[in-house]
Coordinates of C-alpha atoms in Angstrom, one line a residue:
M1 CA 28.6 19.1 56.4
G2 CA 27.2 22.0 56.1
E3 CA 23.6 23.2 54.7
Q4 CA 25.3 24.3 51.9
G5 CA 27.3 21.0 51.8
E6 CA 24.2 19.0 51.9
S7 CA 22.3 20.7 49.1
D8 CA 25.4 20.6 46.8
L9 CA 25.7 16.9 47.1
H10 CA 21.6 16.4 46.8
A11 CA 22.0 19.0 44.0
Q12 CA 24.8 16.5 42.2
E13 CA 23.2 13.0 43.2
A14 CA 19.9 14.5 41.4
E15 CA 22.1 15.0 38.3
V16 CA 23.7 11.6 38.5
R17 CA 20.4 10.4 38.6
R18 CA 18.9 12.7 35.4
L19 CA 21.6 11.1 33.6
E20 CA 21.4 7.7 34.2
L21 CA 17.7 8.0 33.3
L22 CA 18.9 9.5 30.3
V23 CA 21.3 6.6 29.3
R24 CA 18.4 3.9 30.2
K25 CA 16.1 6.5 28.2
R26 CA 18.7 6.4 25.2
K27 CA 19.2 2.7 25.6
A28 CA 15.3 2.0 25.3
E29 CA 14.8 4.3 22.1
M30 CA 17.8 2.4 20.5
E31 CA 16.2 -1.1 21.1
L32 CA 13.1 0.0 20.3
K33 CA 14.1 1.3 16.6
R34 CA 16.0 -2.2 16.6
L35 CA 12.8 -3.8 16.7
D36 CA 11.0 -1.6 14.7
D37 CA 13.9 -2.4 12.0
V38 CA 12.9 -6.1 12.6
V39 CA 9.5 -5.5 12.3
A40 CA 9.8 -4.4 9.1
A41 CA 12.5 -6.5 8.0
S42 CA 9.9 -8.8 8.1
A43 CA 6.8 -7.3 6.9
R44 CA 9.0 -6.7 3.6
E45 CA 9.9 -10.4 3.5
A46 CA 6.7 -11.9 4.1
S47 CA 5.2 -9.5 1.4
S48 CA 7.8 -10.3 -0.8
S49 CA 6.8 -13.7 -0.5
M50 CA 3.4 -13.8 -0.9
V51 CA 1.8 -14.2 -4.2
H52 CA -1.8 -12.9 -5.1
L53 CA -3.4 -14.5 -7.7
N54 CA -6.6 -14.1 -9.6
I55 CA -8.0 -17.4 -10.8
G56 CA -10.9 -17.1 -13.1
G57 CA -12.1 -14.4 -11.1
Q58 CA -11.6 -15.6 -7.8
H59 CA -9.0 -14.2 -5.4
F60 CA -6.3 -16.1 -3.7
D61 CA -3.2 -15.6 -1.5
T62 CA -0.7 -17.6 -0.6
T63 CA 3.5 -17.8 -0.7
K64 CA 5.5 -18.2 -3.2
S65 CA 6.9 -21.3 -1.7
T66 CA 3.6 -23.5 -1.6
L67 CA 2.9 -22.5 -5.3
E68 CA 6.8 -23.6 -6.2
R69 CA 5.6 -27.5 -5.1
C70 CA 3.7 -27.4 -8.2
H71 CA 5.4 -27.5 -11.7
F72 CA 3.2 -25.1 -13.3
F73 CA 3.4 -22.4 -10.7
N74 CA 6.8 -22.8 -10.3
A75 CA 7.4 -22.1 -14.2
L76 CA 5.2 -19.2 -13.8
L77 CA 6.7 -17.5 -10.9
G78 CA 10.3 -18.3 -12.7
G79 CA 9.5 -16.0 -15.8
D80 CA 9.0 -19.6 -18.3
Y81 CA 5.7 -18.5 -19.0
A82 CA 4.4 -14.7 -19.9
T83 CA 2.3 -13.5 -17.0
T84 CA -1.1 -11.3 -17.2
S85 CA -2.3 -9.4 -14.1
D86 CA -5.4 -7.9 -13.4
A87 CA -6.3 -4.3 -12.3
Q88 CA -5.6 -5.2 -8.6
G89 CA -1.9 -6.5 -9.5
R90 CA -3.1 -10.0 -9.3
I91 CA -1.5 -12.6 -11.8
F92 CA -5.0 -13.9 -13.6
V93 CA -4.9 -17.5 -14.7
D94 CA -7.9 -18.1 -17.2
R95 CA -9.1 -21.7 -15.4
D96 CA -12.1 -22.1 -13.2
G97 CA -11.6 -20.8 -9.6
A98 CA -14.1 -23.1 -8.4
L99 CA -11.5 -25.8 -9.0
F100 CA -8.6 -24.2 -7.7
G101 CA -9.7 -24.0 -4.4

């Protein structure tokens, strides 16, 4: 094979390698997007299951599933009782926060 033939072969091999790298890059980008979507969905799920309370001026953060074990909070979260929220959007319960914790 002459110099021109070898040069063409190297150019073709370089192009194949470049295309292989582009495919790998695209696959990695797609996997990163998928993982970002999973993390975002998990964050949305976690934030939607979190409940922020203001009990007599003391702030508590817990999960909805924890509060649902208590009849009062299960009814409160289920809409059986009217709720009041403080300025930060926490559910306000007019009781002694020290006793609650």
